[in-house]
């Protein structure tokens, strides 16, 4: 790690200016690892030309040149370039989508620019930036800690040691050149490591390849991600078909050569059959559709960190969501105060109206004062911001705001005590310290050691606030002499001050989103740390079933079997600690549910990782939560999850439609390449014909179906079986039957046409029928249940573009003499052309009849 001296003109308080940061980004380059670049067009072209389909096309072109047919060979090479250009366009579009996703997934950093904290992409962090770090943050660059409190960092990414190391601001126990990761009590922070405790500020000293992790970037480049089950399944299918294609093509070459004695023609027939049988489009579809689907999801404020999660979205049966910020707006405002009265007197409540007054009764001054003292001075938490706004509005001209006090010690939240405390040094000369605590009402009551009557009064006040849907926090105060701080907060003599009730309004779109989930067979489970009464009130507003509420305390007493039984019916979980989310996920999974779980904190990471689909908060979530999750909500909005489920189902549907089409269309192509040869007829399909068909199939399977809108019933179906194969069973059988149907019609068209047409006219007649059958398969596979005619009204501009270009090129190969000679065609008379087009459309008629009978059965009253 290369440490540098502080920059001249750069203030430790204000950080870099925007102009300075832009210049350094230009000078040093982005803060990215050496291998974090997208593939070049040259690399994509090289990979594409190594595909079996292109190698077969090139082999056919060479054979034509050997046979002396220069024109045919050059046309084939030209088609190679056209298909290559189409592939480059598709892959380039995919790469651009993935690059956009990589930019979004770049760790977000909070930096000081122009004296103001602002969120920046990790790639844009530069040398000299001031980082504002908090617990759970992934450190974006090598840096020197200049201030901080109880900072501990997990450096296992660099050292392999799981135990966190402590960091001390300004410590320089060793020269910079000799410092290595893993040092305890030093000030050096490293890119990619994790802040597991504390908070602080650090100055960036090295970015990108100059950072410690940048030096091992080459090793990281060699790491590959595990392929999804869908890709593995499809790879196996393609491998089986490739073996069958190779063996069948070899047998065809031998049979053709032995029976007819023309071994070069036999080799061309074998190449044509191999091209016809290889469904190499499967791999294209499995790359293009999920990648562009992930890009579409990002437009819906949902970032896909793991593409395989898209497969699971459509199968999700339970959505576990946080209340605060996900169902609600996370825009906290203090709307009610409760100050405890003197002994023997009831406490006093006050509804806050910011518009009506700027004065606050003296009774509540201390409550507001200590709520601010127990918060961060420059808070990011919405509740703490609300306390500061309350103080600025009502106490701005009083002695209750202490900008000149010094924070001496902090006690953070723990699973055992949901409260935090700050110890302050008042004005110079005073020996005692002021202690302010805030947290869950029961935790504050516990700290204050109140009697049963006082606890009952406070409990009643809490219930009254919670019943209004308010988030309730308690506040307490204490004095402490000396600086020998107690190990735990219980050792302070706390005095209870009062309660604050905060309102966080429900997002307007939540009831409709919950209704969509209900119609889609997805159960929504709300999880919150709030009181049961608050949770029940919010659940009622969201139109969730608020009848039964499971509390964290009750859950702690349950066995796994008991929890599993309760989670089968519960929709509201209140007073839940973050670590209890993992038990909830495991109980739901034990009930055979497919679980999506939201979370934002460090402690949420295990639950996010355990869920089938972990959903992290992009706005308020920690880097740890985001890295453990499959999806990230950029707007922290539950409605975005529902939109993601809808889009996930659409993507899955379109994958299935596309793959059904690919398999179906290869059956008649392979059949027409093989059967005429076996039957002793003239060859119908040459490599040139199949290359032409590939120009239709490639954009159809990737671009047409990717642009296909959602089915009308996409959110009225129950979740699909997560264990069901994407392409198997009835779906596979119907795809094969569709292909066989088209093959029989095309084969029959050729046999029929050969009775009154010349050989070249019959070939053109059969080819036209096959092309039209191909187009009919595209339209027929657009909907699982809707008719081909109904699909004409569903907008898809890419579909009409592909169809128009296909029919246009078909006209050229039939009627442009030079091209017709290359395709070994003779022009068809208009009646023959119309007959071939109609036969192509009729080739999928039987499949449309099956869909019609299904619709009839579904609408028939039972």
Short mmCIF file of N, CA and C in Angstrom, two decimals, residues 777-837:
data_model
loop_
_atom_site.label_atom_id
_atom_site.label_comp_id
_atom_site.label_asym_id
_atom_site.label_seq_id
_atom_site.Cartn_x
_atom_site.Cartn_y
_atom_site.Cartn_z
N UNK A 777 -44.47 -20.67 -36.58
CA UNK A 777 -44.03 -21.17 -35.28
C UNK A 777 -43.69 -20.02 -34.34
N UNK A 778 -43.09 -18.95 -34.88
CA UNK A 778 -42.77 -17.78 -34.04
C UNK A 778 -44.05 -17.21 -33.45
N UNK A 779 -45.04 -16.99 -34.33
CA UNK A 779 -46.31 -16.41 -33.86
C UNK A 779 -47.04 -17.35 -32.91
N UNK A 780 -47.04 -18.64 -33.22
CA UNK A 780 -47.77 -19.61 -32.40
C UNK A 780 -47.17 -19.75 -31.01
N UNK A 781 -45.84 -19.61 -30.90
CA UNK A 781 -45.18 -19.77 -29.60
C UNK A 781 -45.16 -18.49 -28.78
N UNK A 782 -45.76 -17.41 -29.28
CA UNK A 782 -45.78 -16.16 -28.50
C UNK A 782 -46.63 -16.29 -27.24
N UNK A 783 -47.59 -17.19 -27.24
CA UNK A 783 -48.47 -17.34 -26.08
C UNK A 783 -48.70 -18.81 -25.79
N UNK A 784 -48.71 -19.15 -24.50
CA UNK A 784 -48.97 -20.54 -24.10
C UNK A 784 -50.42 -20.92 -24.37
N UNK A 785 -51.32 -19.94 -24.19
CA UNK A 785 -52.75 -20.24 -24.26
C UNK A 785 -53.49 -19.44 -25.33
N UNK A 786 -53.05 -18.21 -25.59
CA UNK A 786 -53.75 -17.36 -26.55
C UNK A 786 -53.58 -17.85 -27.98
N UNK A 787 -54.53 -17.50 -28.84
CA UNK A 787 -54.49 -17.95 -30.22
C UNK A 787 -53.48 -17.15 -31.03
N UNK A 788 -53.09 -17.74 -32.18
CA UNK A 788 -52.16 -17.05 -33.08
C UNK A 788 -52.77 -15.74 -33.55
N UNK A 789 -54.06 -15.75 -33.82
CA UNK A 789 -54.73 -14.54 -34.32
C UNK A 789 -54.77 -13.46 -33.24
N UNK A 790 -55.01 -13.87 -31.99
CA UNK A 790 -55.03 -12.89 -30.89
C UNK A 790 -53.66 -12.27 -30.69
N UNK A 791 -52.60 -13.05 -30.96
CA UNK A 791 -51.25 -12.54 -30.75
C UNK A 791 -50.92 -11.41 -31.72
N UNK A 792 -51.65 -11.33 -32.83
CA UNK A 792 -51.39 -10.27 -33.80
C UNK A 792 -51.67 -8.89 -33.22
N UNK A 793 -52.54 -8.85 -32.20
CA UNK A 793 -52.90 -7.56 -31.59
C UNK A 793 -51.93 -7.16 -30.47
N UNK A 794 -51.04 -8.08 -30.07
CA UNK A 794 -50.08 -7.78 -29.00
C UNK A 794 -48.86 -7.11 -29.62
N UNK A 795 -48.51 -5.90 -29.18
CA UNK A 795 -47.40 -5.18 -29.83
C UNK A 795 -46.04 -5.82 -29.58
N UNK A 796 -45.27 -5.94 -30.65
CA UNK A 796 -43.88 -6.39 -30.57
C UNK A 796 -43.22 -5.95 -31.87
N UNK A 797 -42.60 -4.78 -31.86
CA UNK A 797 -42.04 -4.19 -33.07
C UNK A 797 -40.95 -5.06 -33.69
N UNK A 798 -40.15 -5.71 -32.84
CA UNK A 798 -39.07 -6.56 -33.34
C UNK A 798 -39.62 -7.74 -34.13
N UNK A 799 -40.75 -8.28 -33.68
CA UNK A 799 -41.38 -9.40 -34.38
C UNK A 799 -41.74 -9.01 -35.82
N UNK A 800 -42.38 -7.86 -35.97
CA UNK A 800 -42.80 -7.45 -37.31
C UNK A 800 -41.59 -7.09 -38.18
N UNK A 801 -40.55 -6.58 -37.56
CA UNK A 801 -39.32 -6.27 -38.31
C UNK A 801 -38.71 -7.55 -38.86
N UNK A 802 -38.58 -8.59 -37.99
CA UNK A 802 -38.00 -9.86 -38.41
C UNK A 802 -38.87 -10.52 -39.47
N UNK A 803 -40.19 -10.49 -39.28
CA UNK A 803 -41.10 -11.09 -40.25
C UNK A 803 -41.01 -10.39 -41.60
N UNK A 804 -41.00 -9.07 -41.58
CA UNK A 804 -40.92 -8.30 -42.84
C UNK A 804 -39.63 -8.57 -43.58
N UNK A 805 -38.50 -8.56 -42.85
CA UNK A 805 -37.20 -8.81 -43.48
C UNK A 805 -37.15 -10.24 -44.04
N UNK A 806 -37.71 -11.20 -43.29
CA UNK A 806 -37.72 -12.60 -43.75
C UNK A 806 -38.48 -12.74 -45.06
N UNK A 807 -39.70 -12.20 -45.12
CA UNK A 807 -40.50 -12.31 -46.34
C UNK A 807 -39.86 -11.54 -47.49
N UNK A 808 -39.21 -10.41 -47.15
CA UNK A 808 -38.51 -9.65 -48.19
C UNK A 808 -37.37 -10.45 -48.80
N UNK A 809 -36.55 -11.06 -47.96
CA UNK A 809 -35.44 -11.87 -48.46
C UNK A 809 -35.95 -13.12 -49.18
N UNK A 810 -37.07 -13.68 -48.71
CA UNK A 810 -37.65 -14.83 -49.41
C UNK A 810 -38.03 -14.44 -50.83
N UNK A 811 -38.61 -13.26 -50.97
CA UNK A 811 -38.94 -12.78 -52.32
C UNK A 811 -37.70 -12.64 -53.19
N UNK A 812 -36.60 -12.16 -52.62
CA UNK A 812 -35.36 -11.99 -53.39
C UNK A 812 -34.80 -13.33 -53.84
N UNK A 813 -34.76 -14.34 -52.92
CA UNK A 813 -34.16 -15.62 -53.30
C UNK A 813 -35.05 -16.38 -54.29
N UNK A 814 -36.33 -16.04 -54.35
CA UNK A 814 -37.23 -16.72 -55.29
C UNK A 814 -37.23 -16.06 -56.67
N UNK A 815 -37.15 -14.73 -56.69
CA UNK A 815 -37.42 -14.03 -57.94
C UNK A 815 -36.25 -13.22 -58.49
N UNK A 816 -35.16 -13.07 -57.74
CA UNK A 816 -33.98 -12.40 -58.28
C UNK A 816 -33.11 -13.48 -58.93
N UNK A 817 -32.97 -13.47 -60.26
CA UNK A 817 -32.36 -14.61 -60.97
C UNK A 817 -31.01 -15.06 -60.41
N UNK A 818 -30.12 -14.10 -60.14
CA UNK A 818 -28.79 -14.49 -59.66
C UNK A 818 -28.84 -15.23 -58.34
N UNK A 819 -29.63 -14.70 -57.39
CA UNK A 819 -29.73 -15.35 -56.08
C UNK A 819 -30.50 -16.65 -56.19
N UNK A 820 -31.56 -16.69 -57.02
CA UNK A 820 -32.35 -17.92 -57.19
C UNK A 820 -31.47 -19.05 -57.71
N UNK A 821 -30.54 -18.73 -58.64
CA UNK A 821 -29.63 -19.77 -59.15
C UNK A 821 -28.75 -20.33 -58.03
N UNK A 822 -28.27 -19.44 -57.15
CA UNK A 822 -27.44 -19.90 -56.02
C UNK A 822 -28.22 -20.85 -55.12
N UNK A 823 -29.50 -20.57 -54.91
CA UNK A 823 -30.33 -21.40 -54.03
C UNK A 823 -30.91 -22.61 -54.80
N UNK A 824 -30.55 -22.75 -56.06
CA UNK A 824 -31.04 -23.84 -56.93
C UNK A 824 -32.57 -23.80 -56.99
N UNK A 825 -33.13 -22.61 -57.21
CA UNK A 825 -34.57 -22.40 -57.31
C UNK A 825 -34.93 -21.97 -58.73
N UNK A 826 -36.22 -22.14 -59.04
CA UNK A 826 -36.84 -21.48 -60.18
C UNK A 826 -38.05 -20.74 -59.66
N UNK A 827 -38.38 -19.57 -60.23
CA UNK A 827 -39.48 -18.76 -59.70
C UNK A 827 -40.80 -19.52 -59.69
N UNK A 828 -41.59 -19.26 -58.64
CA UNK A 828 -42.91 -19.88 -58.51
C UNK A 828 -43.97 -18.97 -59.10
N UNK A 829 -44.95 -19.58 -59.74
CA UNK A 829 -46.11 -18.81 -60.19
C UNK A 829 -46.87 -18.31 -58.96
N UNK A 830 -47.61 -17.22 -59.14
CA UNK A 830 -48.30 -16.61 -58.00
C UNK A 830 -49.22 -17.60 -57.26
N UNK A 831 -50.04 -18.40 -57.97
CA UNK A 831 -50.89 -19.37 -57.24
C UNK A 831 -50.06 -20.36 -56.42
N UNK A 832 -48.92 -20.82 -56.98
CA UNK A 832 -48.06 -21.77 -56.26
C UNK A 832 -47.44 -21.09 -55.02
N UNK A 833 -47.04 -19.82 -55.18
CA UNK A 833 -46.48 -19.09 -54.05
C UNK A 833 -47.50 -18.95 -52.92
N UNK A 834 -48.72 -18.56 -53.29
CA UNK A 834 -49.78 -18.39 -52.29
C UNK A 834 -50.10 -19.72 -51.62
N UNK A 835 -50.11 -20.79 -52.41
CA UNK A 835 -50.39 -22.12 -51.85
C UNK A 835 -49.33 -22.50 -50.82
N UNK A 836 -48.06 -22.26 -51.15
CA UNK A 836 -46.96 -22.59 -50.22
C UNK A 836 -47.08 -21.78 -48.94
N UNK A 837 -47.41 -20.48 -49.06
CA UNK A 837 -47.55 -19.63 -47.88
C UNK A 837 -48.69 -20.11 -46.99
#
